[in-house]
XYZ file of C-alpha atoms in Angstrom:
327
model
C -12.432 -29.011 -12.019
C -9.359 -26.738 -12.016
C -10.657 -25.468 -8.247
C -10.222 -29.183 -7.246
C -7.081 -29.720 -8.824
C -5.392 -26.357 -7.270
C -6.975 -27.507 -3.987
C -5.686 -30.901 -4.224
C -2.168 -29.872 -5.614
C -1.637 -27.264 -2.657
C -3.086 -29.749 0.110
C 0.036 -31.924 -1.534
C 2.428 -29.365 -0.653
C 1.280 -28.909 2.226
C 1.666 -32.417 3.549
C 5.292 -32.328 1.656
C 6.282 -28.664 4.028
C 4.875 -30.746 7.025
C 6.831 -33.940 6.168
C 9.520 -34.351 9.528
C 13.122 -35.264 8.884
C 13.958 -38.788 9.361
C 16.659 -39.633 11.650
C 17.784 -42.838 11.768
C 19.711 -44.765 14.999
C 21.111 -48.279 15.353
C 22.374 -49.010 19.220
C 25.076 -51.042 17.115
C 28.649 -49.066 17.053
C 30.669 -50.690 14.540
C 32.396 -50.317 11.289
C 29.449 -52.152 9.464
C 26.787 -50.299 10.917
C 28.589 -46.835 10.135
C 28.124 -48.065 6.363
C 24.740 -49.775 6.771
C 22.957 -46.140 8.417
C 24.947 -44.091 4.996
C 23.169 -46.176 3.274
C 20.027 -45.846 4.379
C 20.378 -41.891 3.999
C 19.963 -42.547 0.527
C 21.819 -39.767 -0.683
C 25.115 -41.618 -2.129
C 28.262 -39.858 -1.806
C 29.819 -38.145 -5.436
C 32.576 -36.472 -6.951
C 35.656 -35.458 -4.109
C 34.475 -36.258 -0.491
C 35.066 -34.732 2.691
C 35.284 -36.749 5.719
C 34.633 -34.347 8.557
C 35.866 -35.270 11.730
C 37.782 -33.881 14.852
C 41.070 -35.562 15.414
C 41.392 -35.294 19.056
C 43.399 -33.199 21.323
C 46.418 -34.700 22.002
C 46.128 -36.954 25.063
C 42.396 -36.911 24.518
C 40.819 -40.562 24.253
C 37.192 -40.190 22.875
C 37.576 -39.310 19.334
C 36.202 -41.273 16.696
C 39.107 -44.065 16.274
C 40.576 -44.745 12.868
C 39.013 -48.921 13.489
C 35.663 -47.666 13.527
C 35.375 -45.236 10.659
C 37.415 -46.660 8.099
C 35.174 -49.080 5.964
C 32.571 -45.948 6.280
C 35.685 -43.949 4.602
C 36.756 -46.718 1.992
C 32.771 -46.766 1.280
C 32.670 -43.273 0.406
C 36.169 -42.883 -1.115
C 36.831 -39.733 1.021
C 39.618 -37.756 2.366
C 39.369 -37.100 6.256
C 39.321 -33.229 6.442
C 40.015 -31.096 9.589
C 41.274 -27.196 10.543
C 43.830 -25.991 13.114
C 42.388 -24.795 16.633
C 42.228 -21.271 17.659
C 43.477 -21.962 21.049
C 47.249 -22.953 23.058
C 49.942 -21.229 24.234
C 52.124 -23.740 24.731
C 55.693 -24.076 23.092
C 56.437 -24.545 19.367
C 56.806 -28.259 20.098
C 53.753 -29.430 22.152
C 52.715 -32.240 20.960
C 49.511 -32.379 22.748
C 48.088 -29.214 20.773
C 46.611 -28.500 17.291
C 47.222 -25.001 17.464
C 49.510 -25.137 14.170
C 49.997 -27.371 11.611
C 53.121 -29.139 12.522
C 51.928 -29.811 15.730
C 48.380 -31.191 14.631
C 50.204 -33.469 11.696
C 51.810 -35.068 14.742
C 48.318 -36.050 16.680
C 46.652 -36.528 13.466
C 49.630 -39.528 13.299
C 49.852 -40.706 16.704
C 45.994 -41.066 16.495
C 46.384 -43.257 14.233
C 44.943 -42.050 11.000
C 47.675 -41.768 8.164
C 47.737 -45.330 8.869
C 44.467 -45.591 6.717
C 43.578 -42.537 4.682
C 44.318 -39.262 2.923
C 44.285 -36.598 5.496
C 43.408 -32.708 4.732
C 43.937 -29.812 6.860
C 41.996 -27.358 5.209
C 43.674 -23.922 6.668
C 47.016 -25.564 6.537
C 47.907 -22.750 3.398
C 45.336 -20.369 3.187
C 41.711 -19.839 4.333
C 38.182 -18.793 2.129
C 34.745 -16.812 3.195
C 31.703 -18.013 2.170
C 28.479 -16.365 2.422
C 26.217 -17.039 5.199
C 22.490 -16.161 5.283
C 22.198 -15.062 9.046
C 24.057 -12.002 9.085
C 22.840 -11.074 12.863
C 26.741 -11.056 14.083
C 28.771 -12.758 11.490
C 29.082 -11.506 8.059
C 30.268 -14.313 6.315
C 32.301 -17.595 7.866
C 35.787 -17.935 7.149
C 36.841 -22.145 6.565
C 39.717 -23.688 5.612
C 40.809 -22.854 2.063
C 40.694 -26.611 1.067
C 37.138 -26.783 1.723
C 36.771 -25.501 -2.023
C 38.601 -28.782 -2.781
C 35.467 -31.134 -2.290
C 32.139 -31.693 -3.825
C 30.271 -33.352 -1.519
C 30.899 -33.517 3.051
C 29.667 -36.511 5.024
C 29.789 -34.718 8.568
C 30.681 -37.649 10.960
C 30.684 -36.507 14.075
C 30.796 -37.452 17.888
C 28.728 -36.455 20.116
C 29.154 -35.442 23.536
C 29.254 -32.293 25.892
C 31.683 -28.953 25.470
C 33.320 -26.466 27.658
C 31.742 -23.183 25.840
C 29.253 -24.641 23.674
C 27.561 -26.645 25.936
C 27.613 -30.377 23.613
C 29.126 -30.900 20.321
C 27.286 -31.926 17.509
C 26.818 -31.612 14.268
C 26.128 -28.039 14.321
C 29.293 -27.531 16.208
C 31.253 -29.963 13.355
C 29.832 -27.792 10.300
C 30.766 -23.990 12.692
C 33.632 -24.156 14.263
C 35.117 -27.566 12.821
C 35.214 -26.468 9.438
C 36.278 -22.591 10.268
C 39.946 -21.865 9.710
C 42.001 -20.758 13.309
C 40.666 -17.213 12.277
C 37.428 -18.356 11.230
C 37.654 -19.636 14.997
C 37.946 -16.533 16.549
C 35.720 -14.598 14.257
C 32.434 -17.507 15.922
C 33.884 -17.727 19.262
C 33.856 -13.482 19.082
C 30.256 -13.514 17.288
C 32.151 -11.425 14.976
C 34.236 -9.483 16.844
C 37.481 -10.592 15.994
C 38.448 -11.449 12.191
C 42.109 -12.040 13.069
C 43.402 -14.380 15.907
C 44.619 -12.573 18.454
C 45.479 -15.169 21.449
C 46.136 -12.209 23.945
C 42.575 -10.748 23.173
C 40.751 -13.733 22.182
C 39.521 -15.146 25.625
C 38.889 -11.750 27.282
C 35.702 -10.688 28.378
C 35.246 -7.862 25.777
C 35.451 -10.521 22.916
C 33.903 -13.318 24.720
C 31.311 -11.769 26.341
C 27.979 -12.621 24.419
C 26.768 -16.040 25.022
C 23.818 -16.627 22.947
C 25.786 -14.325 20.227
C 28.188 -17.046 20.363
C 26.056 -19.713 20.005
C 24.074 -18.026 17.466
C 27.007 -17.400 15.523
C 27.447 -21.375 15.036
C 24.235 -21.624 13.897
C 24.548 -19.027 11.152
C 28.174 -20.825 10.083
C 26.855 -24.169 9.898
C 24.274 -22.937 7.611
C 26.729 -21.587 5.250
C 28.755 -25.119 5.238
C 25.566 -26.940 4.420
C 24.655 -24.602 1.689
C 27.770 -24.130 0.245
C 27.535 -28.111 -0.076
C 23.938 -28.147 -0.908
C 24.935 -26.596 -3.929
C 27.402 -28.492 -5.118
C 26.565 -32.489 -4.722
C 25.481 -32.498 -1.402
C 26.286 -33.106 2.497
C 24.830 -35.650 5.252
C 25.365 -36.019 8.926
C 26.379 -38.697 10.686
C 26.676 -38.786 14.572
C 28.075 -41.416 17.253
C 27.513 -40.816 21.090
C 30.235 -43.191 22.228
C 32.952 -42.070 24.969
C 30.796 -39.241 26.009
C 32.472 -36.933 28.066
C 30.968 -33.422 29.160
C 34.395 -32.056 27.513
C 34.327 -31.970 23.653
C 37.673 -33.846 21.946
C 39.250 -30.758 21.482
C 40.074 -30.712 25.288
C 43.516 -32.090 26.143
C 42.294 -34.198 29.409
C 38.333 -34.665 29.593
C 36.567 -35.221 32.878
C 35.840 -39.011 32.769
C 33.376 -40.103 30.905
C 29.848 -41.295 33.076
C 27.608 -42.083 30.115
C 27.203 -45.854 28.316
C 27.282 -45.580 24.676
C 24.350 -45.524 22.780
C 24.429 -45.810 19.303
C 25.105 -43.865 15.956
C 22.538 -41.490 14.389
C 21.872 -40.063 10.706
C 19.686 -37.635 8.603
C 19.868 -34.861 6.091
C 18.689 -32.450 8.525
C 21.508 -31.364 11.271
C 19.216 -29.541 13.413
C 16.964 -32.830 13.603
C 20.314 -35.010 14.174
C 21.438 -32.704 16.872
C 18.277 -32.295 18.574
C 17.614 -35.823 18.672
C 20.710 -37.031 20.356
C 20.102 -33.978 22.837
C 16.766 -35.772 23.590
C 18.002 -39.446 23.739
C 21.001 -38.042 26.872
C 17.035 -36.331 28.311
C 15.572 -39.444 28.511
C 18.825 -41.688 30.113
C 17.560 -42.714 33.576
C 20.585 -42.293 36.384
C 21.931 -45.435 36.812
C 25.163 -46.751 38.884
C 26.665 -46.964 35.158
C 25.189 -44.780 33.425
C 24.341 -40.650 34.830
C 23.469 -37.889 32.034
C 23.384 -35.237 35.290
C 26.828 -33.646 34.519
C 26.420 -33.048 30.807
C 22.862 -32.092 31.195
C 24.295 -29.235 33.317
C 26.787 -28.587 31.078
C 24.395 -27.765 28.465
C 21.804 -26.248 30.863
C 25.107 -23.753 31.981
C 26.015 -22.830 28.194
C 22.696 -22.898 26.966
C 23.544 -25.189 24.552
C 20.311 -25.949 23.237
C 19.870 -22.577 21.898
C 22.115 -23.535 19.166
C 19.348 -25.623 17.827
C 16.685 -23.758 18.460
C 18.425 -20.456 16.142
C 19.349 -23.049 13.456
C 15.515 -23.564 12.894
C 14.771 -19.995 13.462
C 16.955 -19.244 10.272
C 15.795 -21.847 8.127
C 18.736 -24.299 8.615
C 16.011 -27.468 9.983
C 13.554 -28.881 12.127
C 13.909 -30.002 15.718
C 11.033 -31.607 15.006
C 11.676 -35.350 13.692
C 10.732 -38.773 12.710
C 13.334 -41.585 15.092
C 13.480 -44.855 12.736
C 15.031 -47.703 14.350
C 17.516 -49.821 11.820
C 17.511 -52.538 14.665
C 15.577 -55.359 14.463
């Protein structure tokens, strides 16, 4: 009898270790579906709540609009939360750049959002390492210092394609949009650079390692989701409206060829990002509608290999279950 039991009990968890990640998708993109697919994550929002989003470059028109994500906000109570860039050159006074505080407070306004919610930028005063598990280039990831301010994240972010990256995700959200300016460089180097230095940053002798890059998100946006994993948790959240192959950060994006498609969810961001990777594989070339250009875009970066190291070092599974909230 206690042969059958130990059989049955480890046939159980097996079954449980093969269980996929649900990800969930409604083709609806509106305010009320935002909240309906948070729900459904069943994993309700606690304590002090991040709101993870990128604000948009300046004269950039695909971010997430303050209309659409509100109620989702209001549901959750949450503070939208953001970092500085690690990139422009331009003069104190651009208004079109994030590169420092006072100049992202002025798109974070003109965009719209201090018209509804508390706003955070997490580096604005200092900046915090946490400990990452992947140590293969980066040693630990520098974020804002504000991050230590919240209990639980919901990553909403938007998908579409990026210059270096290849697309921007959710992986891309947790690495590099929760990283302070330093905590920038420090990725975009794969470890390199711990310090921004603009005159060094883009050269080829810190930016020379693609995959290390890439690799390098991975390991970050592991140590976002288990910094929140132990506190009261994180979920992901992802709409592919307005995509572009340029990411928001990028001032003026190439236009954008795509039709929207819908908004996505899980607890696993690997599963998230690798199903909204296969949903722009399966888009058939239409007079409105042509995946070609971002599909090269994240052919050239080898964007995909973001996902793939994320489930190499334990982060998820890019194998999932798609569950359809539309009737």
């Amino acid at each position: 009898m206690k042969r059958v039991l130990v059989t049955v009990c480890l046939m159980a968890a097996t079954m449980v270790s093969m269980a996929q990640p649900k990800v969930y998708v409604t083709r609806d993109i509106s305010p009320e579906s935002l909240v309906r697919i948070y729900k459904q994550l069943g994993v309700p929002a606690k304590g002090r709540v991040a709101v993870k989003i990128s604000t948009g470059e300046g004269s950039n028109p695909n971010f997430l609009k303050p209309e659409l994500i509100k109620d989702l906000v209001y549901e959750v109570n949450g503070t939208i939360v953001e970092c500085n860039t690690a990139y422009g050159n331009g003069p104190a006074d651009k208004k079109d750049e994030r590169n420092t505080s006072e100049n992202h407070w002025k798109v974070i306004e003109r965009h719209g959002f201090l018209k509804y919610f508390p706003v955070d930028i997490m580096d604005e005063y200092d900046e915090i390492r946490i400990p990452v598990k992947d140590q293969s280039h980066i040693k630990y990831d520098i974020v804002g210092g504000h991050l230590a301010n919240y209990d639980f994240m919901v990553l909403l972010s938007h998908f579409k394609g990026h210059p270096m990256g290849g697309y921007g995700g959710s992986l891309k959200n947790l690495s590099i949009g929760c990283a302070s300016s330093n905590g920038k460089a420090y990725i975009h180097s794969s470890g390199k650079m711990e310090k921004l230095d603009m005159s060094k940053l883009w050269t080829p002798e810190y930016i020379g390692n693609q995959d290390g890059f890439l690799e390098s998100m991975a390991a970050a946006a592991q140590g976002v989701v288990n910094y929140f994993q132990r506190q009261e948790g994180i979920i992901f959240i992802s709409v592919m409206n307005n995509m572009s192959i340029d990411c928001d950060c990028v001032d003026h994006p190439k236009p954008v060829k795509l039709e929207d498609y819908g908004i996505l969810a899980s607890t696993d961001p690997v599963a998230l990002d690798q199903a909204c990777i296969d949903i722009i594989n399966q888009q058939k070339v239409t007079a409105k509608n042509d995946p070609t250009d971002l599909l090269k875009r994240i052919d050239k970066q080898h964007g995909v290999h973001t996902i793939e190291w994320a489930e190499k070092i334990g982060l998820g599974s890019r194998k999932y279950e798609l569950i359809s909230l539309d009737k």
